[in-house]
Structure formats: C-alpha cells, structure tokens
Coordinates of C-alpha atoms and ligand atoms in Angstrom, one line a residue:
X1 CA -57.7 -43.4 75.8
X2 CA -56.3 -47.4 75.7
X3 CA -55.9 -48.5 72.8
X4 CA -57.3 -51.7 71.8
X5 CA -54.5 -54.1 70.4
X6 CA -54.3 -55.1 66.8
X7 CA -53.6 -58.6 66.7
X8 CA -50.8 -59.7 63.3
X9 CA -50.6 -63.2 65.1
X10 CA -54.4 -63.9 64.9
X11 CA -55.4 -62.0 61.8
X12 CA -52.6 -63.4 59.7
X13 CA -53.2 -67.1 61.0
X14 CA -57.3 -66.5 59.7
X15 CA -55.7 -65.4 55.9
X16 CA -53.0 -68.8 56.1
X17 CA -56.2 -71.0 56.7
X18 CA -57.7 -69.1 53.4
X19 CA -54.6 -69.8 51.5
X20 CA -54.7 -73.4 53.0
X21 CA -58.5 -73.9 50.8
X22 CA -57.4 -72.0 48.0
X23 CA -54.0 -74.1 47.9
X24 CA -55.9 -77.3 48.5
X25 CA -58.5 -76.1 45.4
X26 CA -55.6 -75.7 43.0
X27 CA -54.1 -78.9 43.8
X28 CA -57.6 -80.0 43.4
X29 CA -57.0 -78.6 40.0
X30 CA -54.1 -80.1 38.8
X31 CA -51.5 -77.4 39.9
X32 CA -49.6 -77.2 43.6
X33 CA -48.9 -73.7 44.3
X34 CA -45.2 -73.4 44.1
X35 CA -42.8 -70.9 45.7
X36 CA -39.3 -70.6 44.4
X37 CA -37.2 -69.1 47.3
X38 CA -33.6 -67.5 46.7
X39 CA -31.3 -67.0 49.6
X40 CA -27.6 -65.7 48.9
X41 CA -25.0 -65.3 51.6
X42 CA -25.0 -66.1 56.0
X43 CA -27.2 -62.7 56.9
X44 CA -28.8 -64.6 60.2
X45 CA -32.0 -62.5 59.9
X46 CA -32.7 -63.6 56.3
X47 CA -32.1 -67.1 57.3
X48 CA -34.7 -66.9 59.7
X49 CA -36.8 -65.2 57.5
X50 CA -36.7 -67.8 54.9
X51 CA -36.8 -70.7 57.4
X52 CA -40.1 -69.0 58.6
X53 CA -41.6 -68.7 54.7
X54 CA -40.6 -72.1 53.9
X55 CA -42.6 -73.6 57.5
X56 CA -45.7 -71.6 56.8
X57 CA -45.6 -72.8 53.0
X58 CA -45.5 -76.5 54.1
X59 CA -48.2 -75.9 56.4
X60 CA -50.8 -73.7 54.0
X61 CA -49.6 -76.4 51.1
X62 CA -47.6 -74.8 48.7
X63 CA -44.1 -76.2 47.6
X64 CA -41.0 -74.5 47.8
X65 CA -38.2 -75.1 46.0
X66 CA -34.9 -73.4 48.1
X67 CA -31.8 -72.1 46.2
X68 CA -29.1 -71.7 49.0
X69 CA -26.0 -69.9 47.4
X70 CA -22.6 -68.1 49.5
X71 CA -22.0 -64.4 48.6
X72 CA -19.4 -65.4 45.9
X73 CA -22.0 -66.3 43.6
X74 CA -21.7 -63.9 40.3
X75 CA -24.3 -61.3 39.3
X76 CA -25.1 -63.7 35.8
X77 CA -25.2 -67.1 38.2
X78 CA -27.8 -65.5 40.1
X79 CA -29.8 -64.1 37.3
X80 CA -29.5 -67.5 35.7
X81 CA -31.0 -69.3 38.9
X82 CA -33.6 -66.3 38.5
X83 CA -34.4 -67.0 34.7
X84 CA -34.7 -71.2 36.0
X85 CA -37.3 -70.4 38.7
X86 CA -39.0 -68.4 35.3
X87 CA -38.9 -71.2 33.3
X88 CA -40.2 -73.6 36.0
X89 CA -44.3 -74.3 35.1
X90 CA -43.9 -75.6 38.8
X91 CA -43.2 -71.8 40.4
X92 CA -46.1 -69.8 40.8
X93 CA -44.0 -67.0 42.7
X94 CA -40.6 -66.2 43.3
X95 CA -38.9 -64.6 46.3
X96 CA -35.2 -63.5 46.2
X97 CA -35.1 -62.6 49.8
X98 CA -33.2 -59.3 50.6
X99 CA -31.0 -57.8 51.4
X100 CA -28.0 -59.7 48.6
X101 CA -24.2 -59.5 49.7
X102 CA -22.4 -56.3 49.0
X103 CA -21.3 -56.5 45.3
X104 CA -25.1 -57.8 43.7
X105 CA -27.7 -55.5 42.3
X106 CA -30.9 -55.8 43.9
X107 CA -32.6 -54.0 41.1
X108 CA -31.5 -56.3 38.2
X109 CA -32.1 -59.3 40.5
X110 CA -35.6 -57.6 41.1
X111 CA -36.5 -56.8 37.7
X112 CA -35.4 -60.2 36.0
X113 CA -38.2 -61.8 37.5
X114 CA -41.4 -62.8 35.8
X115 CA -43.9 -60.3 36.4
X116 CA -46.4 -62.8 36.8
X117 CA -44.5 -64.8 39.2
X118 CA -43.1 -61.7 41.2
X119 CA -44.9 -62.4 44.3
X120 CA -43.3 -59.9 46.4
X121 CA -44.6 -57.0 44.5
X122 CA -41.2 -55.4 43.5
X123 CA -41.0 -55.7 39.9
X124 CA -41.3 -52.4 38.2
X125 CA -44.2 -53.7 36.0
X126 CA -46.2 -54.5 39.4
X127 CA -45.2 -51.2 41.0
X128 CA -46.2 -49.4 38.1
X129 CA -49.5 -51.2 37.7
X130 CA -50.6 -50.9 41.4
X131 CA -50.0 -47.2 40.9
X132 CA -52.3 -46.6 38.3
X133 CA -55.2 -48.7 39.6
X134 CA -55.0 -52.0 38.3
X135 CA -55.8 -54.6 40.9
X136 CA -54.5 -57.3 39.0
X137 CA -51.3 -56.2 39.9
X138 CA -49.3 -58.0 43.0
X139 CA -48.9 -55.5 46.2
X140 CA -45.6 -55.5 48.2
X141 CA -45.8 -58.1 50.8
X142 CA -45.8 -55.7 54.0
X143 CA -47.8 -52.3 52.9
X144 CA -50.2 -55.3 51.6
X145 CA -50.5 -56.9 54.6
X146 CA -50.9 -53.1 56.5
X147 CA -54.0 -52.7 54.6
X148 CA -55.6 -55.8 55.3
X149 CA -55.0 -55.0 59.0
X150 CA -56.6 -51.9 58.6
X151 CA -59.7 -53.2 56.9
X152 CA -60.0 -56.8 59.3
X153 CA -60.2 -54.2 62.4
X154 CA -63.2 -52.4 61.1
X155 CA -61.2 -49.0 60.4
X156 CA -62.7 -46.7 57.7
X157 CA -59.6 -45.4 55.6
X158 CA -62.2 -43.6 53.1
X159 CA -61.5 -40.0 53.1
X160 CA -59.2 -40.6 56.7
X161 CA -55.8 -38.8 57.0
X162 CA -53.5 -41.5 56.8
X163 CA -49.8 -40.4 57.8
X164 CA -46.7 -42.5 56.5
X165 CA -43.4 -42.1 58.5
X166 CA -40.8 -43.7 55.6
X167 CA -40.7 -43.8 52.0
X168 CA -38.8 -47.0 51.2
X169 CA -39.5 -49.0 48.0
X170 CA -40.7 -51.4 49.7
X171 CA -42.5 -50.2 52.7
X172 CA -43.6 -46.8 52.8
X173 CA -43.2 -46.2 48.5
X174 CA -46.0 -48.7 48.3
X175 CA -47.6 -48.0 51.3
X176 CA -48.9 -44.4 50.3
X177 CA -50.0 -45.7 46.7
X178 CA -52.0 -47.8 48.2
X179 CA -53.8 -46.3 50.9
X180 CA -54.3 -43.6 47.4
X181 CA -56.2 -46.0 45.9
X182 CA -60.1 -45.5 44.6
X183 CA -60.7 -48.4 46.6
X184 CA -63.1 -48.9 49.4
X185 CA -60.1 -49.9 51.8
X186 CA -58.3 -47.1 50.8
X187 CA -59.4 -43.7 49.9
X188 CA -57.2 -42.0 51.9
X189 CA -55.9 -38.6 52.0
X190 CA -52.1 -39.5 52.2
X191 CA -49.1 -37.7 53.5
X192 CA -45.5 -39.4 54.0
X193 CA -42.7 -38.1 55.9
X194 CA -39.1 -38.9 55.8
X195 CA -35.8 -38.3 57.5
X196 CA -35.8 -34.4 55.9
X197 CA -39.3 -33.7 57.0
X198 CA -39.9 -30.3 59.0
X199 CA -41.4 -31.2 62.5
X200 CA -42.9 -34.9 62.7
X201 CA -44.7 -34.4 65.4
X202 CA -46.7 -31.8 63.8
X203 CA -47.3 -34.2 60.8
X204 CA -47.6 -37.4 62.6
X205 CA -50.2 -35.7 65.5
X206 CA -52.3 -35.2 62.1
X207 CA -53.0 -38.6 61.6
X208 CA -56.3 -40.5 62.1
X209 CA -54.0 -43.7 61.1
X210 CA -50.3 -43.6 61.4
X211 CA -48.1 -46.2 59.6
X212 CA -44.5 -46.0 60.8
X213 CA -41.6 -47.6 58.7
X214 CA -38.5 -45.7 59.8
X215 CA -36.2 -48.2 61.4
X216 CA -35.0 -46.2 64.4
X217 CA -36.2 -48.3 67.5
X218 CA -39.4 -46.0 69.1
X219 CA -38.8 -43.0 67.2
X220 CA -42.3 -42.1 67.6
X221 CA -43.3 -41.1 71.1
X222 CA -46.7 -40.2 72.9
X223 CA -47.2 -37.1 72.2
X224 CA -46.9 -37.3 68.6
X225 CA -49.4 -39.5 67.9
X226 CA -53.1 -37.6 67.4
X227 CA -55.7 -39.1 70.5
X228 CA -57.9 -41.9 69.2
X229 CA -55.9 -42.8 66.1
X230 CA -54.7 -45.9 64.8
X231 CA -51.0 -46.7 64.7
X232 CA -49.5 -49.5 62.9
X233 CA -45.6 -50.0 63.8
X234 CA -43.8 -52.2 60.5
X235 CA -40.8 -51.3 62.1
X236 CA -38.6 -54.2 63.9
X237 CA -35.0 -53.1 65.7
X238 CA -33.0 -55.2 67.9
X239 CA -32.5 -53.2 70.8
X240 CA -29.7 -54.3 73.7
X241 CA -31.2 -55.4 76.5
X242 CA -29.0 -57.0 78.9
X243 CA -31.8 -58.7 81.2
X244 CA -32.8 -60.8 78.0
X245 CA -31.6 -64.3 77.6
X246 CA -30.5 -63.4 73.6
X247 CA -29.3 -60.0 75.2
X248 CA -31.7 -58.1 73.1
X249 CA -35.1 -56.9 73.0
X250 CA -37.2 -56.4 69.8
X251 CA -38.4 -53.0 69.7
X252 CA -41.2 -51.2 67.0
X253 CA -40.6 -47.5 65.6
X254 CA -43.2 -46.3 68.0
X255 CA -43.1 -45.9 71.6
X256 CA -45.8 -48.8 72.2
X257 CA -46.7 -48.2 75.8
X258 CA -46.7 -44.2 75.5
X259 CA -48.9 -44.2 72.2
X260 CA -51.1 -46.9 73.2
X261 CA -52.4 -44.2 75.8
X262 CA -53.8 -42.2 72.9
X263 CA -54.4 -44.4 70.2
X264 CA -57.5 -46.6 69.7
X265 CA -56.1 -49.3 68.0
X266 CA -52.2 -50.5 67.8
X267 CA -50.1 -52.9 66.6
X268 CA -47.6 -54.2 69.0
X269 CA -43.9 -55.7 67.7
X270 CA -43.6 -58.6 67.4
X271 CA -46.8 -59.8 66.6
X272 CA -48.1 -57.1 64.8
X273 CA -47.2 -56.5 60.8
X274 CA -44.5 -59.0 61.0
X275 CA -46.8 -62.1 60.5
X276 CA -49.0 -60.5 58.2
X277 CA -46.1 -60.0 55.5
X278 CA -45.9 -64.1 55.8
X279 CA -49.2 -64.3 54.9
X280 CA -49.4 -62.0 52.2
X281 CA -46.7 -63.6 50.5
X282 CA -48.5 -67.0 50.7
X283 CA -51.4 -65.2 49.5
X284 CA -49.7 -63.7 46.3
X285 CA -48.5 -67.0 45.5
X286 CA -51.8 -68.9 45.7
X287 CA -53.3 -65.8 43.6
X288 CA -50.5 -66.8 41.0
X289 CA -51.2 -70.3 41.2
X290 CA -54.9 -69.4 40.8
X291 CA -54.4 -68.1 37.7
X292 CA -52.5 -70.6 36.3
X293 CA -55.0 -73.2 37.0
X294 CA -57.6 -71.0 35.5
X295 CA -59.4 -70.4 39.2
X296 CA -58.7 -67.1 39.5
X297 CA -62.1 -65.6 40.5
Ligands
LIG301 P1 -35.4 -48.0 55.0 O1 -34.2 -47.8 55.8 O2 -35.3 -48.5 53.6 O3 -36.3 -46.7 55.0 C1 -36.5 -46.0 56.2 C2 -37.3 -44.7 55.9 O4 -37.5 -44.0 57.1 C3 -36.7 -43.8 54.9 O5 -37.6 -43.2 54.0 C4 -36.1 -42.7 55.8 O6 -36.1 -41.4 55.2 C5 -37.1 -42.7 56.9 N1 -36.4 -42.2 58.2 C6 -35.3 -42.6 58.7 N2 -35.0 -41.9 59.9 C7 -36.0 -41.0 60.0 C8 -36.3 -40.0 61.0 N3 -35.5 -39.8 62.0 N4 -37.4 -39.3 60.8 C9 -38.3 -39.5 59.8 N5 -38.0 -40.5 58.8 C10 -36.9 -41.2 58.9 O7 -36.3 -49.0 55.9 P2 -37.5 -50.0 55.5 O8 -38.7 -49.2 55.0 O9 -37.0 -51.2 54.7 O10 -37.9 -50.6 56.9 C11 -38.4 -49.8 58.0 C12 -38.6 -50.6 59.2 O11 -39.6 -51.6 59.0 C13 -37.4 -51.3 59.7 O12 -37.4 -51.4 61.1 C14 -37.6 -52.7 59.1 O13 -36.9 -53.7 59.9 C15 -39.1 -52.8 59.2 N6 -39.7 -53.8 58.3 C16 -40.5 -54.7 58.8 C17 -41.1 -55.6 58.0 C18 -42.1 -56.5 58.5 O14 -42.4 -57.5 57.9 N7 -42.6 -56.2 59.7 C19 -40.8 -55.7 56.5 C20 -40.0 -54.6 56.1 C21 -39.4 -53.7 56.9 P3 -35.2 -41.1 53.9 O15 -35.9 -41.7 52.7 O16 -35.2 -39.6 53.8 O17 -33.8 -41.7 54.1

C-alpha cells in the first residue's frame, strides 16, 4: 500500500478561514477576539513560534497583545504579567509559550492563568474537565488539532485501536484522553507507549491509527507500523543535513518514506500537525471570545 497524504497545510488553512467568520461575528458583536501572548528569554524556536501565532492572528482577526521579557525576569514579575493579561476584558486567551528559561516554574506559570482564558489547554481545571467528559473544556492545542485531522480525512476512530507513542502533558497525556472520549470522533480503544515500554514494534504494528509524539527524529520505522493504518507524526527534530542551505533538515518521529508504504493515510513533517496546532489555538481563542460576547452556540 501508498499511503495517501494528510494534508496540515490545507486542513488547518479551511479551520483559520472558520475562525476568520467567527472573529469577524464577535467583532460584529462588540468584542475583538484577543490573544495575550507571553514570550520570556532568546530560545530561536519559540521566537519563531510566536512570530508565526502572532501572523496568523492578524490575518484570522484577532488582536494580540505581545509581552517580550529576557530570562532575568522573576517568577512574581511573570506571574504579575500573567494576573494583567487576567484582568484584561480585552484577552479572550492567553498563551505563555514554552519552554521558560531555566530557573521559572512552568506549572505555577500554567496554573495562574484564568481557566477561562487558558487557551492552550494546560490548566489543571481544563485538563481535569476534558478528562471527565465535559466538552466545555479547552483541549491542548496539538492532540486537538490530531483529532480534527483524524475526523477531516474521513477516519472512523469509533471502536479503532488507536496507538500513542509519548505520554507528555501536553502531547501524548491529552492525546489518549481524548481519543477515550464518548464522542463520535473518538471512541477509541487507547493504548500509549513510552520510553520504558516492552517491544514497540509489537505495540505500534497494533495500531489501526498511530500518533507518534516521541521526539527522537524517525524512531518509528516500516515495519512497525500495522499495513493500511493511519500514522500521524507530531514529532518535529532538526536533523543535520549538510546538503541543506540552513545545514539541517526537519525530520518527523516516523520514518515517512518507509511507513508511507504501509500506511493508508500520513502526515508528513512539516506540513502535517505543525499547522494545525496554529489553528487550534486561534480556534480556542475565538471559542473564548464567543463566549464572552454571548455567541457561543
Ligand atoms: P517530551 O519529550 O515531553 O515527551 C516525549 C515522550 O516520548 C515521553 O513520554 C517519552 O517517554 C517518550 N519517548 C522518548 N523516547 C522514546 C523511545 N525511544 N521509545 C518510546 N517512547 C519514547 O516531548 P513532547 O511530547 O513535548 O514532543 C514530542 C515531539 O512532538 C517532539 O518532536 C516535539 O518537537 C513535537 N511537538 C510538535 C508539536 C507540533 O505542533 N507539531 C507540538 C508539540 C510537540 P517517557 O515519558 O518514558 O520519558
């Protein structure tokens, strides 16, 4: 089998022109979507990131409202730029991108913010309410964004074994409560693996879909991925390639060419889950603003 490519790029562009009418609707209503982004320290990848949020907010129409500090910002400064955005009737969501310097706690950052305004999904409240079932909560920005892959390519997850490779909080943690979820686009039967797991192969060769999250550049190879499933690679690694003008390559957790000659459907990097996290985020945010400006349907 070819697999058939799952196209981020396309599918996230279709749910920024549905944040684009929803923004538009609020405004409409009295109340711009706003997006308070928090970025602490010179990490070039996050600075990329946030110059990439901040682009596709102008263009779906929802404010932003940047807070650049340097690493020597206290723990209580940054809480105290967290507890502004809060306070701010302008913010609909707020995004403290990660990961802080050395030195800041990610959790106490993470769990100052407004529930209501934690677009990313990370606040304990939303993690816990996403868990049991309540769909008012917000989902995580990438497993999110997974799922709506899954369900724009026609793939039934009801009753499918869905196999996660990673169990971070904010990948693969999410990932498997979602894809648990008595949902229509979920449903699944759910197993995750991790670095102390016996024998991927034999795990990952039992999964109709397989969501990889690992972060160790193509990890998964052919032959342990089952014929005919669906892969979804969230993982992104800079690999060294000399031939490249930048001298590096960008490189999924899965060994694309190898698995795409047994999967049906796959997600290539880049261009797979990496613009769909973009537009999840947008979408939490007009969902937020929604709510404020009573539209919420
Ligand atoms: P973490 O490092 O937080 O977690 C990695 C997970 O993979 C851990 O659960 C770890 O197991 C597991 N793991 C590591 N090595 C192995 C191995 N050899 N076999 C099996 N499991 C293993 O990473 P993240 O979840 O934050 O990110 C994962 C990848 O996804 C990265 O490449 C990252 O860049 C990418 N990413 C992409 C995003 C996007 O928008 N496309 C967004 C977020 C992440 P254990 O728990 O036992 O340590």
């Amino acid at each position: 089998m070819t697999a058939r490519i799952i196209d981020g790029k396309k599918i996230a562009a279709e749910i920024r022109g549905e944040v684009a009418v929803r923004a538009k609707a609020c405004a409409e209503a009295g109340v711009v979507p706003g997006l308070g982004v928090v970025l602490v320290g010179d990490d070039p990848a996050s600075r990329v990131y946030v110059g990439m949020k901040t682009k596709a907010c102008a263009e779906a129409g929802i404010r932003t409202r940047d807070v650049i500090r340097n690493s020597e910002i206290s723990q209580a400064e940054l809480l105290a730029i967290v507890d502004d955005l809060n306070e701010d009737p302008g913010i609909h969501g707020i995004l403290v991108q990660l990961p802080l310097p050395r030195g800041l706690s990610e959790h106490e950052v993470t769990g100052r913010i407004d529930p209501a305004k934690d677009v990313d999904g990370f606040h304990p409240v939303n993690q816990g309410r996403m868990t049991q079932g309540d769909s008012s909560a917000f989902r995580p920005a990438t497993p999110a964004g997974v799922q709506e892959l899954i369900r724009r390519t026609g793939v039934e997850t009801s009753g499918a074994h869905v196999v996660i490779v990673g169990r971070s909080n904010i990948v693969g943690m999410p990932m498997s409560a979602i894809m648990l979820q008595k949902e229509p686009t979920a449903n699944a039967t759910v197993t995750v693996a991790h670095s102390r797991t016996r024998d991927l192969g034999a795990i990952t060769r039992q999964g109709e879909i397989l969501i990889v999250a690992v972060g160790v550049p193509e990890l998964v190879r052919g032959d342990m991925v089952r014929e005919g499933a669906v892969v979804i690679d969230v993982g992104v690694n800079r690999v060294e390639d000399p031939s490249r003008p930048k001298g590096y390559r960008l490189a999924g957790d899965v060994a694309f060419e190898e698995a795409a000659e047994r999967a049906s459907w796959i997600t290539a990097v880049p261009g797979g889950v990496g613009p769909m996290t973009i537009a999840m985020l947008l979408r939490n945010t007009v969902r937020s603003a929604e709510r404020m400006a009573g539209l919420e349907s």
